[in-house]
Amino acid sequence: MDGGVLHQATADGVIEIVEISLKFFPDLLWYMYNNRSILHCAIENRREKLFNLMIDLMAQNTFAASKLDEVSNNILHLAAKLAPSPQLNAVSGSALQMQRELQWFKEVEKMVNTGFKLGRNSLGRTPRELFTESHKDLLEKGEKWMKDTSNSCMVVSTLIATVVFAAAFTVPGGNINDKGIPIFLKKNSFLVFAVSDALALFSSTASLLMFLSILTSRYAEEDFLVSLPRKLVLGLASLFVAIATMMIAFGAAFSIVIGERYDWVYIPVIVLACIPVSLFAILQLPLFWKIAISTYGPGISRPRRKVKLKSA
């Protein structure tokens, strides 16, 4: 089989061709095409499945991993380059793109020794210097994306905190004049109102602090790996809890006020209160899920079944 075809299949992410080729022609694992092995192609083109396939064969792939390309780039230099547009745009959001690039760089960094980490290419750049240079624009876009997202969510958190804080001192039905005790203190619905209002205040405040910490971060490269995404996940989760408990508090207060005359009113109120909560979940859950999986998921390297190489 032509090694150039195999390298092109690797660059295009056609894992079936690579697996079958290595199964029947294991020597292609060490074949260098334009001074690059298929491991180099998998890293440069961010082919995650093929990279994991190479990890499974790593004990036999030391020679290929140690080769340099035509400008003296080692595999860590290739991981330091900006990913091709199709692979980069497959991840939504500049901050998550930056996180993914850092994950690739860190994963490849685990494979190499200190000499590779400090090695310079023909342009005199180490892998870390090349990463910083090639991801400068993406870092700025990621910072802007994080700040815009945090600012938008902070507005909502602030509004919720303001409303539920005021509601805590203007309880439904009012107070007994001479004692200041709420009139409906002994009603179960009042207990629901009090607890949900407190939870809404605490969660909205926590969400506000999370987004504020994002805005005041230093936005270094390493912050995009775990720190900033984790704060965004916690902020979005707290904001969802704040919206849900605020709606519960509203429903409980509404039933207290007019429940004596219309005892059926809590049913449509609960249904209507679920609408904004459901909308927030539908609109923001995809983003929340992507950030959570990207931050707390398995990352780049995943265990895969090993390919059995046939003897030549």
PDB file of C-alpha atoms in Angstrom:
ATOM      1  CA  MET A   1       0.000   0.000   0.000  1.00  0.00           C
ATOM      2  CA  ASP A   2       1.178   3.527  -0.804  1.00  0.00           C
ATOM      3  CA  GLY A   3       2.287   5.311   2.361  1.00  0.00           C
ATOM      4  CA  GLY A   4       1.139   8.631   0.953  1.00  0.00           C
ATOM      5  CA  VAL A   5      -2.410   7.319   0.719  1.00  0.00           C
ATOM      6  CA  LEU A   6      -2.231   6.161   4.324  1.00  0.00           C
ATOM      7  CA  HIS A   7      -1.009   9.590   5.453  1.00  0.00           C
ATOM      8  CA  GLN A   8      -3.858  11.244   3.542  1.00  0.00           C
ATOM      9  CA  ALA A   9      -6.368   8.868   5.160  1.00  0.00           C
ATOM     10  CA  THR A  10      -4.918   9.798   8.546  1.00  0.00           C
ATOM     11  CA  ALA A  11      -5.174  13.510   7.778  1.00  0.00           C
ATOM     12  CA  ASP A  12      -8.806  13.038   6.686  1.00  0.00           C
ATOM     13  CA  GLY A  13      -9.636  10.950   9.749  1.00  0.00           C
ATOM     14  CA  VAL A  14     -10.580   7.740   7.903  1.00  0.00           C
ATOM     15  CA  ILE A  15      -9.824   5.389  10.784  1.00  0.00           C
ATOM     16  CA  GLU A  16     -11.079   2.236   9.028  1.00  0.00           C
ATOM     17  CA  ILE A  17      -8.418   2.495   6.309  1.00  0.00           C
ATOM     18  CA  VAL A  18      -5.665   3.111   8.864  1.00  0.00           C
ATOM     19  CA  GLU A  19      -6.710   0.202  11.082  1.00  0.00           C
ATOM     20  CA  ILE A  20      -6.914  -2.259   8.193  1.00  0.00           C
ATOM     21  CA  SER A  21      -3.628  -1.027   6.721  1.00  0.00           C
ATOM     22  CA  LEU A  22      -1.766  -1.431  10.005  1.00  0.00           C
ATOM     23  CA  LYS A  23      -3.329  -4.815  10.574  1.00  0.00           C
ATOM     24  CA  PHE A  24      -2.045  -6.277   7.308  1.00  0.00           C
ATOM     25  CA  PHE A  25       0.974  -4.001   6.731  1.00  0.00           C
ATOM     26  CA  PRO A  26       2.385  -3.214  10.199  1.00  0.00           C
ATOM     27  CA  ASP A  27       5.612  -1.798   8.723  1.00  0.00           C
ATOM     28  CA  LEU A  28       3.608   1.239   7.577  1.00  0.00           C
ATOM     29  CA  LEU A  29       3.598   2.322  11.197  1.00  0.00           C
ATOM     30  CA  TRP A  30       7.219   3.426  10.765  1.00  0.00           C
ATOM     31  CA  TYR A  31       6.870   4.684   7.201  1.00  0.00           C
ATOM     32  CA  MET A  32       7.921   8.337   6.836  1.00  0.00           C
ATOM     33  CA  TYR A  33       6.247  10.377   4.120  1.00  0.00           C
ATOM     34  CA  ASN A  34       7.640  13.913   3.732  1.00  0.00           C
ATOM     35  CA  ASN A  35       9.521  13.323   6.998  1.00  0.00           C
ATOM     36  CA  ARG A  36       6.277  12.576   8.847  1.00  0.00           C
ATOM     37  CA  SER A  37       4.735   9.404  10.222  1.00  0.00           C
ATOM     38  CA  ILE A  38       1.017   8.792  10.571  1.00  0.00           C
ATOM     39  CA  LEU A  39       1.390   9.805  14.225  1.00  0.00           C
ATOM     40  CA  HIS A  40       2.583  13.238  13.085  1.00  0.00           C
ATOM     41  CA  CYS A  41      -0.419  13.517  10.749  1.00  0.00           C
ATOM     42  CA  ALA A  42      -2.880  12.471  13.455  1.00  0.00           C
ATOM     43  CA  ILE A  43      -1.569  15.096  15.871  1.00  0.00           C
ATOM     44  CA  GLU A  44      -1.277  17.903  13.334  1.00  0.00           C
ATOM     45  CA  ASN A  45      -4.809  17.320  12.035  1.00  0.00           C
ATOM     46  CA  ARG A  46      -6.275  16.684  15.511  1.00  0.00           C
ATOM     47  CA  ARG A  47      -7.585  13.219  14.700  1.00  0.00           C
ATOM     48  CA  GLU A  48      -8.526  12.012  18.160  1.00  0.00           C
ATOM     49  CA  LYS A  49      -9.497   8.425  17.318  1.00  0.00           C
ATOM     50  CA  LEU A  50      -6.368   7.873  15.255  1.00  0.00           C
ATOM     51  CA  PHE A  51      -4.242   9.420  17.976  1.00  0.00           C
ATOM     52  CA  ASN A  52      -5.687   6.935  20.461  1.00  0.00           C
ATOM     53  CA  LEU A  53      -4.921   4.169  18.003  1.00  0.00           C
ATOM     54  CA  MET A  54      -1.301   5.320  18.006  1.00  0.00           C
ATOM     55  CA  ILE A  55      -1.324   5.382  21.820  1.00  0.00           C
ATOM     56  CA  ASP A  56      -2.316   1.708  21.790  1.00  0.00           C
ATOM     57  CA  LEU A  57       0.702   0.993  19.583  1.00  0.00           C
ATOM     58  CA  MET A  58       3.020   3.393  21.377  1.00  0.00           C
ATOM     59  CA  ALA A  59       5.436   0.708  22.542  1.00  0.00           C
ATOM     60  CA  GLN A  60       6.190  -0.018  18.896  1.00  0.00           C
ATOM     61  CA  ASN A  61       5.977   3.602  17.782  1.00  0.00           C
ATOM     62  CA  THR A  62       8.908   5.204  19.628  1.00  0.00           C
ATOM     63  CA  PHE A  63      10.968   5.594  16.487  1.00  0.00           C
ATOM     64  CA  ALA A  64       8.174   7.340  14.571  1.00  0.00           C
ATOM     65  CA  ALA A  65       7.481   9.663  17.502  1.00  0.00           C
ATOM     66  CA  SER A  66      11.108  10.771  17.665  1.00  0.00           C
ATOM     67  CA  LYS A  67      11.386  11.885  14.038  1.00  0.00           C
ATOM     68  CA  LEU A  68      11.544  15.556  13.022  1.00  0.00           C
ATOM     69  CA  ASP A  69       9.900  17.082   9.960  1.00  0.00           C
ATOM     70  CA  GLU A  70      11.523  19.248   7.296  1.00  0.00           C
ATOM     71  CA  VAL A  71      11.711  22.314   9.595  1.00  0.00           C
ATOM     72  CA  SER A  72      12.868  20.331  12.667  1.00  0.00           C
ATOM     73  CA  ASN A  73       9.436  20.235  14.301  1.00  0.00           C
ATOM     74  CA  ASN A  74       8.908  17.349  16.704  1.00  0.00           C
ATOM     75  CA  ILE A  75       5.457  15.986  17.545  1.00  0.00           C
ATOM     76  CA  LEU A  76       5.046  18.554  20.349  1.00  0.00           C
ATOM     77  CA  HIS A  77       5.668  21.370  17.857  1.00  0.00           C
ATOM     78  CA  LEU A  78       2.875  19.931  15.706  1.00  0.00           C
ATOM     79  CA  ALA A  79       0.535  19.881  18.716  1.00  0.00           C
ATOM     80  CA  ALA A  80       1.512  23.516  19.396  1.00  0.00           C
ATOM     81  CA  LYS A  81       0.294  24.661  15.992  1.00  0.00           C
ATOM     82  CA  LEU A  82      -3.242  25.960  15.575  1.00  0.00           C
ATOM     83  CA  ALA A  83      -5.606  23.188  14.544  1.00  0.00           C
ATOM     84  CA  PRO A  84      -6.975  23.172  10.980  1.00  0.00           C
ATOM     85  CA  SER A  85     -10.199  25.174  10.604  1.00  0.00           C
ATOM     86  CA  PRO A  86     -12.586  22.185  10.229  1.00  0.00           C
ATOM     87  CA  GLN A  87     -11.352  20.587  13.457  1.00  0.00           C
ATOM     88  CA  LEU A  88     -11.181  23.915  15.294  1.00  0.00           C
ATOM     89  CA  ASN A  89     -14.698  24.972  14.280  1.00  0.00           C
ATOM     90  CA  ALA A  90     -16.095  21.593  15.331  1.00  0.00           C
ATOM     91  CA  VAL A  91     -15.880  22.961  18.891  1.00  0.00           C
ATOM     92  CA  SER A  92     -18.319  25.797  19.603  1.00  0.00           C
ATOM     93  CA  GLY A  93     -17.037  28.898  21.365  1.00  0.00           C
ATOM     94  CA  SER A  94     -13.553  30.375  21.278  1.00  0.00           C
ATOM     95  CA  ALA A  95     -12.926  29.563  24.944  1.00  0.00           C
ATOM     96  CA  LEU A  96     -13.729  25.878  24.418  1.00  0.00           C
ATOM     97  CA  GLN A  97     -11.574  25.854  21.277  1.00  0.00           C
ATOM     98  CA  MET A  98      -8.684  27.191  23.344  1.00  0.00           C
ATOM     99  CA  GLN A  99      -9.356  24.560  25.988  1.00  0.00           C
ATOM    100  CA  ARG A 100      -9.296  21.811  23.376  1.00  0.00           C
ATOM    101  CA  GLU A 101      -6.020  23.035  21.947  1.00  0.00           C
ATOM    102  CA  LEU A 102      -4.491  23.048  25.423  1.00  0.00           C
ATOM    103  CA  GLN A 103      -5.749  19.517  26.023  1.00  0.00           C
ATOM    104  CA  TRP A 104      -4.066  18.350  22.825  1.00  0.00           C
ATOM    105  CA  PHE A 105      -0.807  20.045  23.766  1.00  0.00           C
ATOM    106  CA  LYS A 106      -0.840  18.595  27.299  1.00  0.00           C
ATOM    107  CA  GLU A 107      -1.666  15.107  26.035  1.00  0.00           C
ATOM    108  CA  VAL A 108       1.205  15.056  23.542  1.00  0.00           C
ATOM    109  CA  GLU A 109       3.485  16.607  26.156  1.00  0.00           C
ATOM    110  CA  LYS A 110       2.980  13.507  28.307  1.00  0.00           C
ATOM    111  CA  MET A 111       4.425  11.368  25.515  1.00  0.00           C
ATOM    112  CA  VAL A 112       7.738  13.159  25.080  1.00  0.00           C
ATOM    113  CA  ASN A 113      10.826  13.639  27.211  1.00  0.00           C
ATOM    114  CA  THR A 114      12.355  16.908  28.380  1.00  0.00           C
ATOM    115  CA  GLY A 115      14.497  17.193  25.273  1.00  0.00           C
ATOM    116  CA  PHE A 116      11.408  17.406  23.086  1.00  0.00           C
ATOM    117  CA  LYS A 117       9.762  19.977  25.378  1.00  0.00           C
ATOM    118  CA  LEU A 118      12.792  22.247  25.176  1.00  0.00           C
ATOM    119  CA  GLY A 119      13.749  21.431  21.575  1.00  0.00           C
ATOM    120  CA  ARG A 120      13.822  24.245  19.037  1.00  0.00           C
ATOM    121  CA  ASN A 121      12.799  24.009  15.410  1.00  0.00           C
ATOM    122  CA  SER A 122      14.633  25.631  12.508  1.00  0.00           C
ATOM    123  CA  LEU A 123      12.965  28.959  13.389  1.00  0.00           C
ATOM    124  CA  GLY A 124      14.392  28.791  16.924  1.00  0.00           C
ATOM    125  CA  ARG A 125      11.076  28.265  18.722  1.00  0.00           C
ATOM    126  CA  THR A 126      10.316  25.768  21.455  1.00  0.00           C
ATOM    127  CA  PRO A 127       6.899  24.034  21.405  1.00  0.00           C
ATOM    128  CA  ARG A 128       5.605  26.298  24.171  1.00  0.00           C
ATOM    129  CA  GLU A 129       6.737  29.441  22.366  1.00  0.00           C
ATOM    130  CA  LEU A 130       5.137  28.195  19.152  1.00  0.00           C
ATOM    131  CA  PHE A 131       1.875  27.445  20.986  1.00  0.00           C
ATOM    132  CA  THR A 132       1.735  30.947  22.475  1.00  0.00           C
ATOM    133  CA  GLU A 133       2.478  32.567  19.134  1.00  0.00           C
ATOM    134  CA  SER A 134       0.028  30.525  17.048  1.00  0.00           C
ATOM    135  CA  HIS A 135      -2.821  30.796  19.586  1.00  0.00           C
ATOM    136  CA  LYS A 136      -2.523  34.504  20.338  1.00  0.00           C
ATOM    137  CA  ASP A 137      -5.652  35.471  18.382  1.00  0.00           C
ATOM    138  CA  LEU A 138      -7.641  32.523  19.719  1.00  0.00           C
ATOM    139  CA  LEU A 139      -6.682  33.502  23.275  1.00  0.00           C
ATOM    140  CA  GLU A 140      -8.038  37.022  22.722  1.00  0.00           C
ATOM    141  CA  LYS A 141     -11.250  35.672  21.195  1.00  0.00           C
ATOM    142  CA  GLY A 142     -11.639  33.231  24.077  1.00  0.00           C
ATOM    143  CA  GLU A 143     -11.231  36.033  26.603  1.00  0.00           C
ATOM    144  CA  LYS A 144     -13.876  38.137  24.826  1.00  0.00           C
ATOM    145  CA  TRP A 145     -16.262  35.160  24.629  1.00  0.00           C
ATOM    146  CA  MET A 146     -15.869  34.438  28.333  1.00  0.00           C
ATOM    147  CA  LYS A 147     -16.407  38.070  29.314  1.00  0.00           C
ATOM    148  CA  ASP A 148     -19.453  38.524  27.079  1.00  0.00           C
ATOM    149  CA  THR A 149     -21.040  35.328  28.380  1.00  0.00           C
ATOM    150  CA  SER A 150     -20.314  36.241  32.000  1.00  0.00           C
ATOM    151  CA  ASN A 151     -21.640  39.778  31.601  1.00  0.00           C
ATOM    152  CA  SER A 152     -24.904  38.520  30.128  1.00  0.00           C
ATOM    153  CA  CYS A 153     -25.405  35.958  32.887  1.00  0.00           C
ATOM    154  CA  MET A 154     -24.460  38.457  35.591  1.00  0.00           C
ATOM    155  CA  VAL A 155     -27.340  40.702  34.551  1.00  0.00           C
ATOM    156  CA  VAL A 156     -29.816  37.862  35.075  1.00  0.00           C
ATOM    157  CA  SER A 157     -28.221  36.825  38.384  1.00  0.00           C
ATOM    158  CA  THR A 158     -28.347  40.393  39.672  1.00  0.00           C
ATOM    159  CA  LEU A 159     -32.024  40.789  38.767  1.00  0.00           C
ATOM    160  CA  ILE A 160     -32.949  37.521  40.492  1.00  0.00           C
ATOM    161  CA  ALA A 161     -30.954  38.381  43.623  1.00  0.00           C
ATOM    162  CA  THR A 162     -32.626  41.802  43.800  1.00  0.00           C
ATOM    163  CA  VAL A 163     -36.153  40.413  43.385  1.00  0.00           C
ATOM    164  CA  VAL A 164     -35.872  37.530  45.851  1.00  0.00           C
ATOM    165  CA  PHE A 165     -34.106  39.683  48.445  1.00  0.00           C
ATOM    166  CA  ALA A 166     -36.974  42.182  48.327  1.00  0.00           C
ATOM    167  CA  ALA A 167     -39.544  39.365  48.427  1.00  0.00           C
ATOM    168  CA  ALA A 168     -38.053  38.062  51.680  1.00  0.00           C
ATOM    169  CA  PHE A 169     -39.118  41.285  53.474  1.00  0.00           C
ATOM    170  CA  THR A 170     -42.454  41.733  51.706  1.00  0.00           C
ATOM    171  CA  VAL A 171     -43.966  38.334  52.433  1.00  0.00           C
ATOM    172  CA  PRO A 172     -47.321  37.473  50.825  1.00  0.00           C
ATOM    173  CA  GLY A 173     -50.301  38.453  52.970  1.00  0.00           C
ATOM    174  CA  GLY A 174     -48.273  40.830  55.125  1.00  0.00           C
ATOM    175  CA  ASN A 175     -47.446  40.685  58.844  1.00  0.00           C
ATOM    176  CA  ILE A 176     -49.326  40.988  62.096  1.00  0.00           C
ATOM    177  CA  ASN A 177     -48.930  44.685  62.877  1.00  0.00           C
ATOM    178  CA  ASP A 178     -47.863  44.578  66.520  1.00  0.00           C
ATOM    179  CA  LYS A 179     -45.625  41.495  66.270  1.00  0.00           C
ATOM    180  CA  GLY A 180     -44.230  41.513  62.707  1.00  0.00           C
ATOM    181  CA  ILE A 181     -45.071  37.827  62.322  1.00  0.00           C
ATOM    182  CA  PRO A 182     -46.263  36.773  58.847  1.00  0.00           C
ATOM    183  CA  ILE A 183     -50.005  36.179  58.754  1.00  0.00           C
ATOM    184  CA  PHE A 184     -49.712  32.916  56.782  1.00  0.00           C
ATOM    185  CA  LEU A 185     -46.746  31.597  58.766  1.00  0.00           C
ATOM    186  CA  LYS A 186     -48.441  28.282  59.568  1.00  0.00           C
ATOM    187  CA  LYS A 187     -49.449  27.475  55.980  1.00  0.00           C
ATOM    188  CA  ASN A 188     -47.430  24.823  54.151  1.00  0.00           C
ATOM    189  CA  SER A 189     -47.319  27.000  51.044  1.00  0.00           C
ATOM    190  CA  PHE A 190     -45.630  29.749  53.066  1.00  0.00           C
ATOM    191  CA  LEU A 191     -42.884  27.306  54.091  1.00  0.00           C
ATOM    192  CA  VAL A 192     -42.390  26.451  50.411  1.00  0.00           C
ATOM    193  CA  PHE A 193     -42.176  30.165  49.623  1.00  0.00           C
ATOM    194  CA  ALA A 194     -39.640  30.869  52.370  1.00  0.00           C
ATOM    195  CA  VAL A 195     -37.338  27.967  51.537  1.00  0.00           C
ATOM    196  CA  SER A 196     -37.417  28.494  47.756  1.00  0.00           C
ATOM    197  CA  ASP A 197     -36.897  32.249  48.139  1.00  0.00           C
ATOM    198  CA  ALA A 198     -33.838  31.641  50.329  1.00  0.00           C
ATOM    199  CA  LEU A 199     -32.439  29.078  47.877  1.00  0.00           C
ATOM    200  CA  ALA A 200     -32.995  31.504  45.019  1.00  0.00           C
ATOM    201  CA  LEU A 201     -31.102  34.224  46.883  1.00  0.00           C
ATOM    202  CA  PHE A 202     -28.184  31.969  47.798  1.00  0.00           C
ATOM    203  CA  SER A 203     -27.843  30.391  44.347  1.00  0.00           C
ATOM    204  CA  SER A 204     -28.161  33.694  42.471  1.00  0.00           C
ATOM    205  CA  THR A 205     -25.505  35.214  44.747  1.00  0.00           C
ATOM    206  CA  ALA A 206     -23.229  32.226  44.157  1.00  0.00           C
ATOM    207  CA  SER A 207     -23.805  32.530  40.422  1.00  0.00           C
ATOM    208  CA  LEU A 208     -23.028  36.243  40.575  1.00  0.00           C
ATOM    209  CA  LEU A 209     -19.751  35.568  42.380  1.00  0.00           C
ATOM    210  CA  MET A 210     -18.759  32.867  39.868  1.00  0.00           C
ATOM    211  CA  PHE A 211     -19.278  35.154  36.891  1.00  0.00           C
ATOM    212  CA  LEU A 212     -17.531  38.007  38.709  1.00  0.00           C
ATOM    213  CA  SER A 213     -14.502  35.787  39.307  1.00  0.00           C
ATOM    214  CA  ILE A 214     -14.433  35.022  35.572  1.00  0.00           C
ATOM    215  CA  LEU A 215     -14.406  38.726  34.734  1.00  0.00           C
ATOM    216  CA  THR A 216     -11.538  39.374  37.148  1.00  0.00           C
ATOM    217  CA  SER A 217      -9.409  36.407  36.005  1.00  0.00           C
ATOM    218  CA  ARG A 218      -5.988  37.005  34.485  1.00  0.00           C
ATOM    219  CA  TYR A 219      -6.884  35.013  31.318  1.00  0.00           C
ATOM    220  CA  ALA A 220      -3.573  33.210  31.041  1.00  0.00           C
ATOM    221  CA  GLU A 221      -3.385  30.254  28.670  1.00  0.00           C
ATOM    222  CA  GLU A 222      -3.528  27.702  31.485  1.00  0.00           C
ATOM    223  CA  ASP A 223      -6.718  29.264  32.890  1.00  0.00           C
ATOM    224  CA  PHE A 224      -8.663  28.052  29.856  1.00  0.00           C
ATOM    225  CA  LEU A 225      -7.787  24.429  30.604  1.00  0.00           C
ATOM    226  CA  VAL A 226      -9.782  23.951  33.833  1.00  0.00           C
ATOM    227  CA  SER A 227     -10.161  27.129  35.910  1.00  0.00           C
ATOM    228  CA  LEU A 228     -12.362  29.271  33.640  1.00  0.00           C
ATOM    229  CA  PRO A 229     -14.543  26.433  32.279  1.00  0.00           C
ATOM    230  CA  ARG A 230     -15.129  25.137  35.814  1.00  0.00           C
ATOM    231  CA  LYS A 231     -16.237  28.577  36.996  1.00  0.00           C
ATOM    232  CA  LEU A 232     -18.570  28.872  34.007  1.00  0.00           C
ATOM    233  CA  VAL A 233     -20.099  25.434  34.718  1.00  0.00           C
ATOM    234  CA  LEU A 234     -20.697  26.337  38.376  1.00  0.00           C
ATOM    235  CA  GLY A 235     -22.083  29.739  37.416  1.00  0.00           C
ATOM    236  CA  LEU A 236     -24.562  28.306  34.905  1.00  0.00           C
ATOM    237  CA  ALA A 237     -25.644  25.555  37.316  1.00  0.00           C
ATOM    238  CA  SER A 238     -26.219  28.093  40.111  1.00  0.00           C
ATOM    239  CA  LEU A 239     -28.134  30.352  37.751  1.00  0.00           C
ATOM    240  CA  PHE A 240     -30.423  27.502  36.714  1.00  0.00           C
ATOM    241  CA  VAL A 241     -31.149  26.682  40.378  1.00  0.00           C
ATOM    242  CA  ALA A 242     -31.841  30.372  41.042  1.00  0.00           C
ATOM    243  CA  ILE A 243     -34.358  30.614  38.191  1.00  0.00           C
ATOM    244  CA  ALA A 244     -36.096  27.376  39.177  1.00  0.00           C
ATOM    245  CA  THR A 245     -36.409  28.273  42.881  1.00  0.00           C
ATOM    246  CA  MET A 246     -37.530  31.817  42.046  1.00  0.00           C
ATOM    247  CA  MET A 247     -40.391  30.379  39.996  1.00  0.00           C
ATOM    248  CA  ILE A 248     -41.291  28.022  42.855  1.00  0.00           C
ATOM    249  CA  ALA A 249     -41.323  30.955  45.283  1.00  0.00           C
ATOM    250  CA  PHE A 250     -43.553  32.902  42.922  1.00  0.00           C
ATOM    251  CA  GLY A 251     -45.983  29.993  42.579  1.00  0.00           C
ATOM    252  CA  ALA A 252     -46.148  29.511  46.358  1.00  0.00           C
ATOM    253  CA  ALA A 253     -46.712  33.231  46.973  1.00  0.00           C
ATOM    254  CA  PHE A 254     -49.391  33.399  44.290  1.00  0.00           C
ATOM    255  CA  SER A 255     -51.283  30.447  45.761  1.00  0.00           C
ATOM    256  CA  ILE A 256     -51.110  32.025  49.244  1.00  0.00           C
ATOM    257  CA  VAL A 257     -52.585  35.297  48.027  1.00  0.00           C
ATOM    258  CA  ILE A 258     -55.553  33.978  46.047  1.00  0.00           C
ATOM    259  CA  GLY A 259     -55.668  30.336  47.092  1.00  0.00           C
ATOM    260  CA  GLU A 260     -58.376  30.919  49.677  1.00  0.00           C
ATOM    261  CA  ARG A 261     -60.872  31.839  46.954  1.00  0.00           C
ATOM    262  CA  TYR A 262     -59.516  29.860  44.001  1.00  0.00           C
ATOM    263  CA  ASP A 263     -58.032  26.673  45.420  1.00  0.00           C
ATOM    264  CA  TRP A 264     -57.373  25.296  41.908  1.00  0.00           C
ATOM    265  CA  VAL A 265     -55.183  28.207  40.862  1.00  0.00           C
ATOM    266  CA  TYR A 266     -51.871  26.575  41.825  1.00  0.00           C
ATOM    267  CA  ILE A 267     -52.135  24.074  38.955  1.00  0.00           C
ATOM    268  CA  PRO A 268     -51.987  26.556  36.029  1.00  0.00           C
ATOM    269  CA  VAL A 269     -49.478  28.680  37.980  1.00  0.00           C
ATOM    270  CA  ILE A 270     -47.125  25.718  38.327  1.00  0.00           C
ATOM    271  CA  VAL A 271     -47.498  24.898  34.622  1.00  0.00           C
ATOM    272  CA  LEU A 272     -46.769  28.484  33.588  1.00  0.00           C
ATOM    273  CA  ALA A 273     -43.834  28.717  36.018  1.00  0.00           C
ATOM    274  CA  CYS A 274     -42.238  25.696  34.344  1.00  0.00           C
ATOM    275  CA  ILE A 275     -42.096  27.502  30.986  1.00  0.00           C
ATOM    276  CA  PRO A 276     -39.173  29.907  31.705  1.00  0.00           C
ATOM    277  CA  VAL A 277     -37.302  27.170  33.586  1.00  0.00           C
ATOM    278  CA  SER A 278     -37.728  24.797  30.663  1.00  0.00           C
ATOM    279  CA  LEU A 279     -36.687  27.475  28.165  1.00  0.00           C
ATOM    280  CA  PHE A 280     -33.506  28.182  30.092  1.00  0.00           C
ATOM    281  CA  ALA A 281     -32.715  24.461  30.253  1.00  0.00           C
ATOM    282  CA  ILE A 282     -33.370  23.955  26.534  1.00  0.00           C
ATOM    283  CA  LEU A 283     -31.353  26.990  25.458  1.00  0.00           C
ATOM    284  CA  GLN A 284     -28.425  26.696  27.859  1.00  0.00           C
ATOM    285  CA  LEU A 285     -28.177  22.953  28.501  1.00  0.00           C
ATOM    286  CA  PRO A 286     -26.225  22.229  25.272  1.00  0.00           C
ATOM    287  CA  LEU A 287     -23.580  24.799  26.226  1.00  0.00           C
ATOM    288  CA  PHE A 288     -23.483  23.581  29.821  1.00  0.00           C
ATOM    289  CA  TRP A 289     -23.159  19.959  28.683  1.00  0.00           C
ATOM    290  CA  LYS A 290     -20.357  20.719  26.223  1.00  0.00           C
ATOM    291  CA  ILE A 291     -18.357  22.638  28.828  1.00  0.00           C
ATOM    292  CA  ALA A 292     -18.891  19.959  31.488  1.00  0.00           C
ATOM    293  CA  ILE A 293     -17.893  17.086  29.179  1.00  0.00           C
ATOM    294  CA  SER A 294     -14.901  19.004  27.828  1.00  0.00           C
ATOM    295  CA  THR A 295     -13.698  19.860  31.347  1.00  0.00           C
ATOM    296  CA  TYR A 296     -14.571  16.749  33.357  1.00  0.00           C
ATOM    297  CA  GLY A 297     -14.790  14.176  30.560  1.00  0.00           C
ATOM    298  CA  PRO A 298     -12.137  11.664  29.466  1.00  0.00           C
ATOM    299  CA  GLY A 299     -10.217  14.264  27.429  1.00  0.00           C
ATOM    300  CA  ILE A 300      -8.181  13.386  24.349  1.00  0.00           C
ATOM    301  CA  SER A 301      -6.738  10.030  25.352  1.00  0.00           C
ATOM    302  CA  ARG A 302      -9.275   7.238  25.745  1.00  0.00           C
ATOM    303  CA  PRO A 303      -8.770   3.497  26.185  1.00  0.00           C
ATOM    304  CA  ARG A 304      -9.322   1.632  22.955  1.00  0.00           C
ATOM    305  CA  ARG A 305      -9.073  -1.954  21.862  1.00  0.00           C
ATOM    306  CA  LYS A 306      -5.649  -2.796  20.553  1.00  0.00           C
ATOM    307  CA  VAL A 307      -5.089  -3.556  16.926  1.00  0.00           C
ATOM    308  CA  LYS A 308      -3.478  -6.933  16.385  1.00  0.00           C
ATOM    309  CA  LEU A 309      -0.653  -6.563  13.941  1.00  0.00           C
ATOM    310  CA  LYS A 310       0.029  -9.498  11.683  1.00  0.00           C
ATOM    311  CA  SER A 311       3.544 -10.649  11.124  1.00  0.00           C
ATOM    312  CA  ALA A 312       5.038  -9.569   7.846  1.00  0.00           C
TER     313      ALA A 312
END
